[in-house]
mmCIF file with all atom_site columns, C-alpha atoms in Angstrom:
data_model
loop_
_atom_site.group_PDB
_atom_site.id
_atom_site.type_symbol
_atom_site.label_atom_id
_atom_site.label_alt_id
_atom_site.label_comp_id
_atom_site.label_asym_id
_atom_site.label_entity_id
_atom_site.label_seq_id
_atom_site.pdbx_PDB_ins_code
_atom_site.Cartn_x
_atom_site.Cartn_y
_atom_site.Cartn_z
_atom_site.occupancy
_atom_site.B_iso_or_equiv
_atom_site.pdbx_formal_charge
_atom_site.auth_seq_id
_atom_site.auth_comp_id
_atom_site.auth_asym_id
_atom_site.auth_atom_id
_atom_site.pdbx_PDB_model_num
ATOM 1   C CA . UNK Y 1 1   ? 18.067  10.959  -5.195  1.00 63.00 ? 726 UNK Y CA 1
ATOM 2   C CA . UNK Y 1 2   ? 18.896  12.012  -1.728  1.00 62.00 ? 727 UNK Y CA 1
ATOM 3   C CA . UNK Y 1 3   ? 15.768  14.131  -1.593  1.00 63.00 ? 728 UNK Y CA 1
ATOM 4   C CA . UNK Y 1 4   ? 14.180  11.193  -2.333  1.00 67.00 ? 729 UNK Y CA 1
ATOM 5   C CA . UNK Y 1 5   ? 15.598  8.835   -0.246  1.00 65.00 ? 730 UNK Y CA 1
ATOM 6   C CA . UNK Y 1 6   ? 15.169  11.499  2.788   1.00 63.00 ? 731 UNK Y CA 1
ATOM 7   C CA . UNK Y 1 7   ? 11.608  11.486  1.997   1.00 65.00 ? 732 UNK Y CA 1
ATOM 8   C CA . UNK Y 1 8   ? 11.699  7.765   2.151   1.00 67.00 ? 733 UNK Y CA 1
ATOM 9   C CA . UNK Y 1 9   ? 13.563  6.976   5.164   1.00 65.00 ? 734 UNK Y CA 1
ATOM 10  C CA . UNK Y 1 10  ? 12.927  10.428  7.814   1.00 62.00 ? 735 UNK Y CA 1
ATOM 11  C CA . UNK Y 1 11  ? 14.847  8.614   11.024  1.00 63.00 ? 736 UNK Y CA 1
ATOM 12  C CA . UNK Y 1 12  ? 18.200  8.769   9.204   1.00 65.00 ? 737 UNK Y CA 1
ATOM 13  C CA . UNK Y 1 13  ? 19.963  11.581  9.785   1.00 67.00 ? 738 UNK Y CA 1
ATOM 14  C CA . UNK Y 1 14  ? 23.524  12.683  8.879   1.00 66.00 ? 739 UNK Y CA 1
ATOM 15  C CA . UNK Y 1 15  ? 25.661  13.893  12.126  1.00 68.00 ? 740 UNK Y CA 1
ATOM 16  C CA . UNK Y 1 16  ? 27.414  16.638  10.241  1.00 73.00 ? 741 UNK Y CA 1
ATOM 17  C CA . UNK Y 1 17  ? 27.648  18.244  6.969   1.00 73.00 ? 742 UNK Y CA 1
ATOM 18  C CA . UNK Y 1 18  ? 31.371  15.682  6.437   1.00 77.00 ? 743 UNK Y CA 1
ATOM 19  C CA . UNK Y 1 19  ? 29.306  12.921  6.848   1.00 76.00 ? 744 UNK Y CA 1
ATOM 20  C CA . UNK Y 1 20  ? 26.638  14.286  3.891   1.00 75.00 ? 745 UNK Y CA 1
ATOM 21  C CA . UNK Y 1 21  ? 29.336  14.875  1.552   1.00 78.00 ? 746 UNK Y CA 1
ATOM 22  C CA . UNK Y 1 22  ? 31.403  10.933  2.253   1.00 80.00 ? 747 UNK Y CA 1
ATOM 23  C CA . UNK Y 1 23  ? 28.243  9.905   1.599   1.00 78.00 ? 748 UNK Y CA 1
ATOM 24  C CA . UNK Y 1 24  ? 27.146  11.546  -1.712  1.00 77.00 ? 749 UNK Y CA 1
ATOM 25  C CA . UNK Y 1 25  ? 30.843  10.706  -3.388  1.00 80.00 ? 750 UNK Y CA 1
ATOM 26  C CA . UNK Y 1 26  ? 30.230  7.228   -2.101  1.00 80.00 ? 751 UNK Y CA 1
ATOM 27  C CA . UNK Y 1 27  ? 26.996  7.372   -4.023  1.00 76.00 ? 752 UNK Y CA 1
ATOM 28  C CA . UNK Y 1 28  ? 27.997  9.070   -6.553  1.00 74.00 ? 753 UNK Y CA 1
ATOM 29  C CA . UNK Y 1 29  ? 30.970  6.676   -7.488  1.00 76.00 ? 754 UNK Y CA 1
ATOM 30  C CA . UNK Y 1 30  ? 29.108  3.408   -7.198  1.00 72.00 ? 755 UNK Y CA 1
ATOM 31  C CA . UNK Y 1 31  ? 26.149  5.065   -9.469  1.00 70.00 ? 756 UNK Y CA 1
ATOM 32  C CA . UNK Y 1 32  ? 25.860  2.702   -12.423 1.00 68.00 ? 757 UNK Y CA 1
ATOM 33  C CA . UNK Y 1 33  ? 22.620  4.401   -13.989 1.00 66.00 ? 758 UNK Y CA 1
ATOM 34  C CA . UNK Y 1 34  ? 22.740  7.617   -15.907 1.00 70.00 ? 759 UNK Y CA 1
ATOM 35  C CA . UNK Y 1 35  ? 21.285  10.732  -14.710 1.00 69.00 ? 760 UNK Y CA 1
ATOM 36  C CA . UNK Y 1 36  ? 17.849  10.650  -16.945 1.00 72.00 ? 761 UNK Y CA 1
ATOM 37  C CA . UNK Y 1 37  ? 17.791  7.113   -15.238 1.00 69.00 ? 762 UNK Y CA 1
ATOM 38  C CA . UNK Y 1 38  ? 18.317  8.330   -12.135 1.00 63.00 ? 763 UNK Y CA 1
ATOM 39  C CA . UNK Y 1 39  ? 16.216  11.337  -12.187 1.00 68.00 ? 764 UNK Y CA 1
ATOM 40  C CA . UNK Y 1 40  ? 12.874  9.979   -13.504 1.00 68.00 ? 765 UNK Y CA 1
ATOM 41  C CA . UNK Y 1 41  ? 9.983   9.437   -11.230 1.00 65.00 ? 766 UNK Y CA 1
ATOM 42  C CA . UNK Y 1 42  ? 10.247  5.522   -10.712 1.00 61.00 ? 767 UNK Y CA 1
ATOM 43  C CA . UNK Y 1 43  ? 13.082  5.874   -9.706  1.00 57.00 ? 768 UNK Y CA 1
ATOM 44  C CA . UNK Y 1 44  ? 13.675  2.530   -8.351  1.00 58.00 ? 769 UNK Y CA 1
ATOM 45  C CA . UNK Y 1 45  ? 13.524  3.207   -4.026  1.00 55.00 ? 770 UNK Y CA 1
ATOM 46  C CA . UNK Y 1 46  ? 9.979   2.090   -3.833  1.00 55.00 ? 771 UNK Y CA 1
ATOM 47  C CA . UNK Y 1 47  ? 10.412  -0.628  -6.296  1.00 65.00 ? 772 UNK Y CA 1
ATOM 48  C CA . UNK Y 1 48  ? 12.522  -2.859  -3.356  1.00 69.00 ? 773 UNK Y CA 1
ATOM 49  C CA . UNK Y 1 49  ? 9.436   -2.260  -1.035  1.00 72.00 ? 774 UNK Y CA 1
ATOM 50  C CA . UNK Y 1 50  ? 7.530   -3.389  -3.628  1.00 75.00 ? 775 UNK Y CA 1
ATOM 51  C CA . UNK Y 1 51  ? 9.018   -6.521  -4.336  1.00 77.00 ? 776 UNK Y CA 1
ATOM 52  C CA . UNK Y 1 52  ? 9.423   -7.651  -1.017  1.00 80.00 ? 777 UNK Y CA 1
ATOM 53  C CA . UNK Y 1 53  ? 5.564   -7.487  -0.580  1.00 83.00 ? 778 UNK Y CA 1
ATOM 54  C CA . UNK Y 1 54  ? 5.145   -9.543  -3.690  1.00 84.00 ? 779 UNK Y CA 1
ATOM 55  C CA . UNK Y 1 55  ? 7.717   -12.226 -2.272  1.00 86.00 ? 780 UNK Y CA 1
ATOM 56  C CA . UNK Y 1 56  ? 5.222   -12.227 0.546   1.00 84.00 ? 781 UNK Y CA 1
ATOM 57  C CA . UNK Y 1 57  ? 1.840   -12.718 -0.729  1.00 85.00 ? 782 UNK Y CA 1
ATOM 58  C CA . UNK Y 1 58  ? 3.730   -15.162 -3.153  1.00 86.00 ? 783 UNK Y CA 1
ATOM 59  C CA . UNK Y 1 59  ? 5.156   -17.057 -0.230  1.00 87.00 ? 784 UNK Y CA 1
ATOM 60  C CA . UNK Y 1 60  ? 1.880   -17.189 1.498   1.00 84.00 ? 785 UNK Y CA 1
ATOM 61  C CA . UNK Y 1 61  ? -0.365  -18.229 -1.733  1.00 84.00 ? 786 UNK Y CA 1
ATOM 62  C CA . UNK Y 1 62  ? 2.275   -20.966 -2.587  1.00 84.00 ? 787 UNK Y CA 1
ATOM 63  C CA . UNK Y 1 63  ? 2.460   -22.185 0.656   1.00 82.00 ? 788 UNK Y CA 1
ATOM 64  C CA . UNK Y 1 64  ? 1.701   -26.037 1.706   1.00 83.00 ? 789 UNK Y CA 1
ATOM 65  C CA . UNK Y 1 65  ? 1.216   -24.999 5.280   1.00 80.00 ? 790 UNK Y CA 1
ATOM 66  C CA . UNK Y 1 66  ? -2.487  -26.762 6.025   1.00 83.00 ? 791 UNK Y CA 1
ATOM 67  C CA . UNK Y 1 67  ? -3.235  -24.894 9.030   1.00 83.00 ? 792 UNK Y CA 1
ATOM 68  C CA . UNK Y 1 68  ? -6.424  -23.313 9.327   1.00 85.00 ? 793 UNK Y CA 1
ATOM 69  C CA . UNK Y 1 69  ? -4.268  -19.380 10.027  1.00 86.00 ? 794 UNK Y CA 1
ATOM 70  C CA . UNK Y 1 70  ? -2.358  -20.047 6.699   1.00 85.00 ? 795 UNK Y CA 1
ATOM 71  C CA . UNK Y 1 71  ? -5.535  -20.967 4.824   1.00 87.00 ? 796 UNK Y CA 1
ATOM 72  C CA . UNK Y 1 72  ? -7.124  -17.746 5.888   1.00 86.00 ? 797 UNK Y CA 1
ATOM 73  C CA . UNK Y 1 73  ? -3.728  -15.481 4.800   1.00 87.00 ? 798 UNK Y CA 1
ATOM 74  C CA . UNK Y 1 74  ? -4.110  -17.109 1.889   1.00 88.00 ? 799 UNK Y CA 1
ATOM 75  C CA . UNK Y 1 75  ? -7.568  -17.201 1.501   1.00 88.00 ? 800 UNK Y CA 1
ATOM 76  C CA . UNK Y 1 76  ? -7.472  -12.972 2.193   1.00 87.00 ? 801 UNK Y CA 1
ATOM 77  C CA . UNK Y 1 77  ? -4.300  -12.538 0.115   1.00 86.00 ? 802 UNK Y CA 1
ATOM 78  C CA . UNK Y 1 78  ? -6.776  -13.703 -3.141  1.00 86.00 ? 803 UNK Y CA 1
ATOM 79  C CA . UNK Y 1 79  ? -9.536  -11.847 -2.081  1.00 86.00 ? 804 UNK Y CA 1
ATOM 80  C CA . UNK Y 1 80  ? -8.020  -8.116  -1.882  1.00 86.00 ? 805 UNK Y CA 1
ATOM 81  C CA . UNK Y 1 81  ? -5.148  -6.128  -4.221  1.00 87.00 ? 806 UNK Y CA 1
ATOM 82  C CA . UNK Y 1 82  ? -1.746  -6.891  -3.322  1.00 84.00 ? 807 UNK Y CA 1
ATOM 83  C CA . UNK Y 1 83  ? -1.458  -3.437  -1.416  1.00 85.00 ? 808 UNK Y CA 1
ATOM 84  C CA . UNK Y 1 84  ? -4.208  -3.783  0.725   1.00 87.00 ? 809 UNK Y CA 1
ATOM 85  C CA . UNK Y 1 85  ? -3.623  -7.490  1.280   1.00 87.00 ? 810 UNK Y CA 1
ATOM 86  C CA . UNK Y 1 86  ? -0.359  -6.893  2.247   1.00 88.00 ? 811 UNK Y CA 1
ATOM 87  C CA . UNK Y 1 87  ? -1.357  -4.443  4.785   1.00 88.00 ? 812 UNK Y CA 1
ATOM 88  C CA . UNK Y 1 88  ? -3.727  -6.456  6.721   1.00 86.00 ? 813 UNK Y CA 1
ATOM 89  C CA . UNK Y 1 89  ? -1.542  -9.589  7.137   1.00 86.00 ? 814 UNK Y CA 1
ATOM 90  C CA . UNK Y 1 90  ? 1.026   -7.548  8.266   1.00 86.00 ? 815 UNK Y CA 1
ATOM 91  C CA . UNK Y 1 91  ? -1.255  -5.493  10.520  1.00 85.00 ? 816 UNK Y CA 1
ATOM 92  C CA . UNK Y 1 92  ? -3.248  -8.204  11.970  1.00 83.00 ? 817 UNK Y CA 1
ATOM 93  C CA . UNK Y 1 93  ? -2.924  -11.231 14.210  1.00 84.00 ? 818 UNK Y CA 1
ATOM 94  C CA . UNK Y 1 94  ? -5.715  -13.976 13.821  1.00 82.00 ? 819 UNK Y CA 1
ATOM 95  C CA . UNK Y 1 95  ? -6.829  -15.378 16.767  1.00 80.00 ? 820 UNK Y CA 1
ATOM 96  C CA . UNK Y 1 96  ? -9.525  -17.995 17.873  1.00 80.00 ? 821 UNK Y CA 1
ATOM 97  C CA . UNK Y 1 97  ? -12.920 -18.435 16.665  1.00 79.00 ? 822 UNK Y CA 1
ATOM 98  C CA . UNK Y 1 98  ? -15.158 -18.750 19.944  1.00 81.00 ? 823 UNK Y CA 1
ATOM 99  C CA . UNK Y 1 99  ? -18.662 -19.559 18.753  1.00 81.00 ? 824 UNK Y CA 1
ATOM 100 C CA . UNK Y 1 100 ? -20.247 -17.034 16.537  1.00 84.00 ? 825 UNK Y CA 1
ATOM 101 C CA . UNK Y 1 101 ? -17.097 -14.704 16.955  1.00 83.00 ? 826 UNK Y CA 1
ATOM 102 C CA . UNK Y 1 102 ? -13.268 -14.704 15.453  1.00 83.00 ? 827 UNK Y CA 1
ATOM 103 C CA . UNK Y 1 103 ? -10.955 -12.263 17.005  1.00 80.00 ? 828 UNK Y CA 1
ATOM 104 C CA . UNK Y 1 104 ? -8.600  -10.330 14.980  1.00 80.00 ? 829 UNK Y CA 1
ATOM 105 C CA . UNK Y 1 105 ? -6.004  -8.975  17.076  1.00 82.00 ? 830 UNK Y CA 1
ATOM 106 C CA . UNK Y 1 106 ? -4.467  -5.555  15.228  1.00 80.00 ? 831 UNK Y CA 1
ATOM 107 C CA . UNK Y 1 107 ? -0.563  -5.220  15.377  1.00 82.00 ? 832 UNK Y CA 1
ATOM 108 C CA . UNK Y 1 108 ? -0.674  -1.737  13.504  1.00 83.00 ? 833 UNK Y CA 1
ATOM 109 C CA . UNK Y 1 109 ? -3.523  0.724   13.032  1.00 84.00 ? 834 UNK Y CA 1
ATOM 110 C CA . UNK Y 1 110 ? -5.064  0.986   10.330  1.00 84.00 ? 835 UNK Y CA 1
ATOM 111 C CA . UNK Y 1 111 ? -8.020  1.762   8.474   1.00 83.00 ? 836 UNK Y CA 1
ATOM 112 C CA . UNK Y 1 112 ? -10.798 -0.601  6.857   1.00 82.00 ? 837 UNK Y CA 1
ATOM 113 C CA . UNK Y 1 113 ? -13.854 0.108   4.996   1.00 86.00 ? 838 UNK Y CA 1
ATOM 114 C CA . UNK Y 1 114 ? -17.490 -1.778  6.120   1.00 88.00 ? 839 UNK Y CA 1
ATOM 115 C CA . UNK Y 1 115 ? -16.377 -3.661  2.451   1.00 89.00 ? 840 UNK Y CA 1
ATOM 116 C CA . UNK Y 1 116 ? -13.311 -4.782  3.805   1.00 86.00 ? 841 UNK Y CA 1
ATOM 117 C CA . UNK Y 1 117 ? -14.778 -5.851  6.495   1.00 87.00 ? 842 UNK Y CA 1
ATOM 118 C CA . UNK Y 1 118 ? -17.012 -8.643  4.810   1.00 88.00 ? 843 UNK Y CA 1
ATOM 119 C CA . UNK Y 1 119 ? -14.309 -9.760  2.451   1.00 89.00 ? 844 UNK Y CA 1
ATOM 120 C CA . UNK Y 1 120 ? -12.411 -10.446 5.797   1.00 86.00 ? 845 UNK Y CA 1
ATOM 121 C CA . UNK Y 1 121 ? -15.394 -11.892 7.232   1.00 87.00 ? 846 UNK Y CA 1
ATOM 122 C CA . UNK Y 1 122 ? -16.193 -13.736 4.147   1.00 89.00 ? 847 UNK Y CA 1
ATOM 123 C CA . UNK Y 1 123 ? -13.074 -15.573 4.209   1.00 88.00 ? 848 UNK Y CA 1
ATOM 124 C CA . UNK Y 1 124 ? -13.134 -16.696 7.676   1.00 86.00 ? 849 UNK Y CA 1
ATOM 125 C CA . UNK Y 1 125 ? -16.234 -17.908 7.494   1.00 87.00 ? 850 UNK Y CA 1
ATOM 126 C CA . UNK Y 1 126 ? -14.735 -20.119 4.674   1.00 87.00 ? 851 UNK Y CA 1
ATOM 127 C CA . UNK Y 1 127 ? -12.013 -20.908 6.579   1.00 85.00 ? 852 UNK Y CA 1
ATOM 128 C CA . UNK Y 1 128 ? -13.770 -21.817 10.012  1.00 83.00 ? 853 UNK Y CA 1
ATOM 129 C CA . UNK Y 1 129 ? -17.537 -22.306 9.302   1.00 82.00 ? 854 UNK Y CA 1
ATOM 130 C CA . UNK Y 1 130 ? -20.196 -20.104 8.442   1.00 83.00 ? 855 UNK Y CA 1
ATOM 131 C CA . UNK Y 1 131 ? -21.463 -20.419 12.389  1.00 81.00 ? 856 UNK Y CA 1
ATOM 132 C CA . UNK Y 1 132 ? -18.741 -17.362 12.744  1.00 80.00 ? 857 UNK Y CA 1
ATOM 133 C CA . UNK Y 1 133 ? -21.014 -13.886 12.348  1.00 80.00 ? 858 UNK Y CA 1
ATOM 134 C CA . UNK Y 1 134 ? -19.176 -11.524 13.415  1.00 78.00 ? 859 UNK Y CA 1
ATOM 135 C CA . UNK Y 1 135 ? -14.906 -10.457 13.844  1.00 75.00 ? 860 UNK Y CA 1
#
C-alpha cells in the first residue's frame, strides 16, 4: 500500500525513518480490509480520484445554470468519455466568441487530437452560433 500510495502522491515525503514507522502502525491499526483486499490491484487509491471526477461531470450535466459557459461544459461533458471530459474542463477556460473565433484559454497543458478538436468546436458552435469557425 505504501508503495502505492508513494507512487500516487511523489511530493510527500517522510522526514525520518521514526516518522515512516508512526505512520505504518497508524495504518496498520486503522486497516479494516484484509490483506487479499488490500493487496489486489484496485486497490481502492484511484477509486477517490475517480469519484470525485464523476461528482463533477454529474454536477455540471445536472446543473440549472442557463449561462451560455455552463451550456458548453455541459454540452462537452456529453460529447467526450468521462476521462477526457474531465480533463478539458479542468484544463481550459472559455472565453469570448469574437466573430468567427472563440478563445479557449488553457489552464494546464495538455494534449488534443485534430478529433477533439471538432467535438470542441462542434459544441460551441451549438452553444454560440455556427458563425464561430474556428477556436
Amino acid at each position: 500500500m505504501l508503495l502505492k500510495l508513494a507512487g500516487r502522491y511523489s511530493n510527500y515525503h517522510f522526514g525520518c525513518k521514526s516518522s515512516v514507522l508512526n505512520y505504518i502502525a497508524q495504518a496498520l491499526a486503522n486497516e479494516l480490509r484484509t490483506t487479499d483486499q488490500a493487496n489486489r490491484d484496485n486497490c481502492g487509491f484511484d477509486n477517490v480520484e475517480k469519484s470525485n471526477k464523476e461528482k463533477y461531470l454529474t454536477q455540471i450535466e445536472t446543473s440549472a445554470n442557463l449561462s451560455k459557459e455552463s451550456q458548453l461544459k455541459h454540452k462537452i461533458a456529453g460529447s467526450f468519455e468521462a476521462a477526457m471530459a474531465y480533463q478539458i474542463l479542468t484544463s481550459c477556460s472559455f472565453g469570448p466568441a469574437v466573430r468567427t473565433r472563440f478563445f479557449v484559454k488553457l489552464l494546464k497543458n495538455i494534449t488534443l487530437t485534430e478529433c477533439d478538436r471538432s467535438k470542441i468546436l462542434q459544441a460551441v458552435q451549438d452553444v454560440y452560433g455556427y458563425e464561430i469557425q474556428e477556436l
